[in-house]
Amino acid sequence: MLRSRRVSGLFACALALALTAPGAALAQTYPDRPIKLVVPYAPGGATDILGRLLAAAMGEHLGQPMVVENRPGASTVVAASAVAKAAPDGYTLLLGSNTTLTLSPVIRSRLPYDPVRSFTTIGLVADMGLLVVRSDMPGSTLADIVAQARAAPGQLSYGSLGTGSATHFGAEMLQSAAGIQMLHVPFNGSAPNLTALMGGQVQLALDTVVASTPLIEAGKIKPIATLGSQRLLRLPQVPTVAESGYPGLEMSAWFLFVGPADLPAPVLGKLEKALADTMASAALKKKMQDLGLTPAWGNGAALRERVQRELPMMRAVAARAGIRED
């Protein structure tokens, strides 16, 4: 009996110590104040709108407001670095993208964060389709464009959202698959990229479905193909690159939630559940689809697996195409 009481007493002491540990105490009260969601782009764009939709819905599930803070700069590096250095308490999160975790890391030799070790993965959120579009140049199919590029190597120019962007990587993958050479003209965002296309400064452009669709619907630019694995809901008439003769070629922009490394497991659990509940909303999915985004929820483990799968693939593309930003 004495031994039993002694064991029980030791168990109670151990339990008390566990409950008073910093991580356990934080988990019991989390969240008890507003949470900051850092968005690595300026207000008004697709990522910012997505961030505000998710912040409002997740805040309701967590019982505390989630406040968006825009920190654009250096292809998401400024925002990602700030979150990587934040306290691992669940009050500073990042709405990142594949640019953050699988593109910038393979083209920059000096990056202020590690794409795997610097973050706690919370979940995948959405994919955003990429399009090959043209203005008034001849040819209405990808085969037509490839034929023109082969006839004049290096003379057909295309605009992208910048060196090392998903659109740049997608174009390089297409050139490799088709055996063509085009002239890359990088721009700082969709507005200058598509303006240059309409003005004839470039013959083609790779851009997002979100930015391209209004101009397509207005008849100002024409879609050639989408780089995704499936046709887009907003543009069902546009074939995929795979359907156009290049099976296996796939590239999109995709979005994710991460926090600083070493988030306490109970805090991570609450965040994963809040994100899962948010992404299960039919109303939210409809709003995302209206923007041109494809809801694509996955938990933290799914996000880690995607990053680990795509990093070597993107590293190979960058090496083959000579994409560097240092």
Short mmCIF file of N, CA and C in Angstrom, two decimals, residues 155-241:
data_model
loop_
_atom_site.label_atom_id
_atom_site.label_comp_id
_atom_site.label_asym_id
_atom_site.label_seq_id
_atom_site.Cartn_x
_atom_site.Cartn_y
_atom_site.Cartn_z
N GLN A 155 13.94 34.13 -80.71
CA GLN A 155 13.35 35.39 -81.15
C GLN A 155 11.94 35.62 -80.60
N LEU A 156 11.22 34.57 -80.31
CA LEU A 156 9.89 34.70 -79.72
C LEU A 156 10.06 35.04 -78.24
N SER A 157 9.48 36.14 -77.80
CA SER A 157 9.67 36.58 -76.42
C SER A 157 8.43 36.29 -75.58
N TYR A 158 8.68 36.01 -74.30
CA TYR A 158 7.57 35.78 -73.39
C TYR A 158 7.82 36.53 -72.08
N GLY A 159 6.75 37.04 -71.49
CA GLY A 159 6.84 37.71 -70.21
C GLY A 159 6.49 36.77 -69.08
N SER A 160 7.08 37.01 -67.92
CA SER A 160 6.77 36.22 -66.72
C SER A 160 6.61 37.16 -65.54
N LEU A 161 6.30 36.57 -64.38
CA LEU A 161 6.15 37.36 -63.16
C LEU A 161 7.48 37.57 -62.44
N GLY A 162 8.57 37.37 -63.14
CA GLY A 162 9.88 37.64 -62.56
C GLY A 162 10.77 36.41 -62.58
N THR A 163 12.07 36.66 -62.51
CA THR A 163 13.05 35.58 -62.47
C THR A 163 12.82 34.71 -61.24
N GLY A 164 12.71 33.41 -61.46
CA GLY A 164 12.50 32.49 -60.36
C GLY A 164 11.06 32.32 -59.93
N SER A 165 10.13 32.98 -60.62
CA SER A 165 8.71 32.83 -60.29
C SER A 165 8.19 31.50 -60.83
N ALA A 166 7.00 31.11 -60.39
CA ALA A 166 6.39 29.89 -60.90
C ALA A 166 6.17 29.97 -62.41
N THR A 167 5.84 31.17 -62.91
CA THR A 167 5.65 31.32 -64.35
C THR A 167 6.96 31.14 -65.11
N HIS A 168 8.07 31.61 -64.55
CA HIS A 168 9.38 31.43 -65.17
C HIS A 168 9.74 29.94 -65.20
N PHE A 169 9.55 29.27 -64.08
CA PHE A 169 9.84 27.83 -64.03
C PHE A 169 8.95 27.07 -65.02
N GLY A 170 7.66 27.45 -65.08
CA GLY A 170 6.76 26.77 -66.00
C GLY A 170 7.18 26.93 -67.45
N ALA A 171 7.63 28.14 -67.81
CA ALA A 171 8.08 28.38 -69.18
C ALA A 171 9.33 27.58 -69.50
N GLU A 172 10.24 27.49 -68.55
CA GLU A 172 11.46 26.72 -68.78
C GLU A 172 11.16 25.23 -68.93
N MET A 173 10.19 24.74 -68.16
CA MET A 173 9.78 23.35 -68.29
C MET A 173 9.16 23.09 -69.67
N LEU A 174 8.36 24.04 -70.14
CA LEU A 174 7.75 23.92 -71.46
C LEU A 174 8.80 23.95 -72.56
N GLN A 175 9.76 24.87 -72.46
CA GLN A 175 10.81 24.94 -73.46
C GLN A 175 11.62 23.65 -73.53
N SER A 176 11.91 23.09 -72.36
CA SER A 176 12.67 21.85 -72.32
C SER A 176 11.89 20.70 -72.95
N ALA A 177 10.59 20.61 -72.61
CA ALA A 177 9.77 19.53 -73.14
C ALA A 177 9.59 19.65 -74.65
N ALA A 178 9.46 20.88 -75.15
CA ALA A 178 9.19 21.09 -76.57
C ALA A 178 10.46 21.23 -77.40
N GLY A 179 11.60 21.38 -76.74
CA GLY A 179 12.84 21.54 -77.46
C GLY A 179 12.94 22.87 -78.18
N ILE A 180 12.49 23.95 -77.52
CA ILE A 180 12.52 25.28 -78.14
C ILE A 180 13.28 26.26 -77.25
N GLN A 181 13.60 27.40 -77.83
CA GLN A 181 14.25 28.49 -77.09
C GLN A 181 13.47 29.77 -77.33
N MET A 182 13.05 30.41 -76.23
CA MET A 182 12.37 31.69 -76.32
C MET A 182 13.13 32.71 -75.46
N LEU A 183 12.87 33.97 -75.70
CA LEU A 183 13.52 35.05 -74.96
C LEU A 183 12.68 35.40 -73.73
N HIS A 184 13.28 35.29 -72.55
CA HIS A 184 12.58 35.57 -71.31
C HIS A 184 12.66 37.06 -70.97
N VAL A 185 11.49 37.66 -70.71
CA VAL A 185 11.44 39.06 -70.28
C VAL A 185 10.70 39.10 -68.94
N PRO A 186 11.43 39.22 -67.83
CA PRO A 186 10.78 39.19 -66.51
C PRO A 186 10.16 40.52 -66.15
N PHE A 187 9.00 40.47 -65.50
CA PHE A 187 8.32 41.67 -65.01
C PHE A 187 8.03 41.51 -63.52
N ASN A 188 7.77 42.63 -62.88
CA ASN A 188 7.51 42.63 -61.45
C ASN A 188 6.01 42.60 -61.18
N GLY A 189 5.36 41.49 -61.56
CA GLY A 189 3.94 41.36 -61.30
C GLY A 189 3.10 41.22 -62.56
N SER A 190 1.83 40.89 -62.35
CA SER A 190 0.92 40.64 -63.46
C SER A 190 0.59 41.89 -64.26
N ALA A 191 0.42 43.03 -63.58
CA ALA A 191 0.02 44.24 -64.29
C ALA A 191 1.02 44.62 -65.38
N PRO A 192 2.32 44.76 -65.07
CA PRO A 192 3.27 45.10 -66.14
C PRO A 192 3.45 43.97 -67.16
N ASN A 193 3.34 42.73 -66.70
CA ASN A 193 3.50 41.59 -67.60
C ASN A 193 2.41 41.58 -68.67
N LEU A 194 1.16 41.70 -68.25
CA LEU A 194 0.06 41.64 -69.20
C LEU A 194 -0.08 42.93 -70.00
N THR A 195 0.33 44.05 -69.41
CA THR A 195 0.34 45.31 -70.16
C THR A 195 1.34 45.23 -71.31
N ALA A 196 2.51 44.66 -71.02
CA ALA A 196 3.52 44.50 -72.08
C ALA A 196 3.02 43.57 -73.18
N LEU A 197 2.27 42.54 -72.80
CA LEU A 197 1.71 41.62 -73.80
C LEU A 197 0.72 42.35 -74.69
N MET A 198 -0.19 43.10 -74.09
CA MET A 198 -1.19 43.82 -74.89
C MET A 198 -0.55 44.91 -75.74
N GLY A 199 0.56 45.45 -75.27
CA GLY A 199 1.23 46.50 -76.02
C GLY A 199 2.20 46.00 -77.06
N GLY A 200 2.38 44.67 -77.14
CA GLY A 200 3.25 44.11 -78.17
C GLY A 200 4.71 44.06 -77.81
N GLN A 201 5.08 44.40 -76.56
CA GLN A 201 6.48 44.31 -76.18
C GLN A 201 6.96 42.86 -76.05
N VAL A 202 6.03 41.95 -75.74
CA VAL A 202 6.32 40.51 -75.77
C VAL A 202 5.20 39.84 -76.57
N GLN A 203 5.52 38.69 -77.17
CA GLN A 203 4.51 38.00 -77.98
C GLN A 203 3.64 37.05 -77.15
N LEU A 204 4.21 36.53 -76.07
CA LEU A 204 3.50 35.60 -75.18
C LEU A 204 3.70 36.05 -73.75
N ALA A 205 2.86 35.53 -72.87
CA ALA A 205 3.07 35.75 -71.44
C ALA A 205 2.59 34.52 -70.68
N LEU A 206 3.27 34.24 -69.60
CA LEU A 206 2.78 33.26 -68.65
C LEU A 206 2.34 34.03 -67.43
N ASP A 207 1.09 33.81 -67.01
CA ASP A 207 0.56 34.57 -65.87
C ASP A 207 -0.47 33.72 -65.17
N THR A 208 -1.06 34.28 -64.12
CA THR A 208 -2.03 33.54 -63.34
C THR A 208 -3.42 33.63 -63.94
N VAL A 209 -4.24 32.64 -63.64
CA VAL A 209 -5.62 32.67 -64.11
C VAL A 209 -6.38 33.84 -63.48
N VAL A 210 -6.02 34.19 -62.24
CA VAL A 210 -6.71 35.29 -61.56
C VAL A 210 -6.53 36.60 -62.32
N ALA A 211 -5.30 36.89 -62.73
CA ALA A 211 -5.04 38.14 -63.43
C ALA A 211 -5.45 38.10 -64.89
N SER A 212 -5.33 36.93 -65.50
CA SER A 212 -5.57 36.82 -66.95
C SER A 212 -7.04 36.76 -67.33
N THR A 213 -7.87 36.12 -66.51
CA THR A 213 -9.25 35.86 -66.90
C THR A 213 -10.05 37.11 -67.26
N PRO A 214 -9.99 38.21 -66.48
CA PRO A 214 -10.76 39.40 -66.87
C PRO A 214 -10.37 39.93 -68.26
N LEU A 215 -9.08 39.86 -68.59
CA LEU A 215 -8.63 40.33 -69.90
C LEU A 215 -9.03 39.37 -71.00
N ILE A 216 -9.06 38.07 -70.68
CA ILE A 216 -9.52 37.08 -71.65
C ILE A 216 -11.00 37.30 -71.95
N GLU A 217 -11.78 37.50 -70.89
CA GLU A 217 -13.22 37.71 -71.05
C GLU A 217 -13.52 39.00 -71.79
N ALA A 218 -12.62 39.98 -71.68
CA ALA A 218 -12.81 41.25 -72.39
C ALA A 218 -12.28 41.19 -73.82
N GLY A 219 -11.68 40.07 -74.22
CA GLY A 219 -11.18 39.91 -75.57
C GLY A 219 -9.85 40.59 -75.83
N LYS A 220 -9.14 40.96 -74.77
CA LYS A 220 -7.88 41.70 -74.95
C LYS A 220 -6.67 40.78 -75.09
N ILE A 221 -6.74 39.59 -74.53
CA ILE A 221 -5.70 38.59 -74.71
C ILE A 221 -6.38 37.24 -74.95
N LYS A 222 -5.62 36.28 -75.49
CA LYS A 222 -6.19 34.98 -75.83
C LYS A 222 -5.43 33.85 -75.14
N PRO A 223 -6.14 32.91 -74.53
CA PRO A 223 -5.47 31.81 -73.84
C PRO A 223 -5.03 30.73 -74.83
N ILE A 224 -3.87 30.15 -74.56
CA ILE A 224 -3.34 29.08 -75.39
C ILE A 224 -3.44 27.74 -74.67
N ALA A 225 -3.00 27.70 -73.40
CA ALA A 225 -3.02 26.45 -72.63
C ALA A 225 -2.81 26.78 -71.17
N THR A 226 -3.26 25.86 -70.32
CA THR A 226 -2.99 25.97 -68.89
C THR A 226 -1.94 24.95 -68.49
N LEU A 227 -1.08 25.31 -67.55
CA LEU A 227 0.00 24.44 -67.14
C LEU A 227 -0.40 23.45 -66.04
N GLY A 228 -1.65 23.52 -65.61
CA GLY A 228 -2.10 22.61 -64.56
C GLY A 228 -2.43 21.23 -65.11
N SER A 229 -2.73 20.31 -64.18
CA SER A 229 -3.05 18.94 -64.57
C SER A 229 -4.48 18.80 -65.08
N GLN A 230 -5.34 19.78 -64.76
CA GLN A 230 -6.72 19.74 -65.18
C GLN A 230 -7.13 21.08 -65.75
N ARG A 231 -8.18 21.07 -66.55
CA ARG A 231 -8.71 22.33 -67.07
C ARG A 231 -9.26 23.18 -65.93
N LEU A 232 -9.27 24.48 -66.15
CA LEU A 232 -9.69 25.41 -65.11
C LEU A 232 -11.20 25.60 -65.11
N LEU A 233 -11.78 25.73 -63.91
CA LEU A 233 -13.22 25.90 -63.80
C LEU A 233 -13.70 27.16 -64.51
N ARG A 234 -12.92 28.23 -64.40
CA ARG A 234 -13.34 29.50 -65.01
C ARG A 234 -13.09 29.53 -66.51
N LEU A 235 -12.19 28.66 -67.00
CA LEU A 235 -11.87 28.65 -68.43
C LEU A 235 -11.86 27.22 -68.94
N PRO A 236 -13.01 26.57 -68.90
CA PRO A 236 -13.04 25.15 -69.25
C PRO A 236 -12.70 24.85 -70.70
N GLN A 237 -12.74 25.87 -71.56
CA GLN A 237 -12.44 25.65 -72.98
C GLN A 237 -10.94 25.61 -73.26
N VAL A 238 -10.12 26.00 -72.29
CA VAL A 238 -8.67 26.07 -72.51
C VAL A 238 -8.03 24.72 -72.19
N PRO A 239 -7.34 24.11 -73.16
CA PRO A 239 -6.73 22.80 -72.91
C PRO A 239 -5.51 22.90 -71.99
N THR A 240 -5.16 21.79 -71.38
CA THR A 240 -3.94 21.74 -70.58
C THR A 240 -2.75 21.56 -71.52
N VAL A 241 -1.56 21.82 -70.99
CA VAL A 241 -0.34 21.58 -71.76
C VAL A 241 -0.23 20.09 -72.09
#
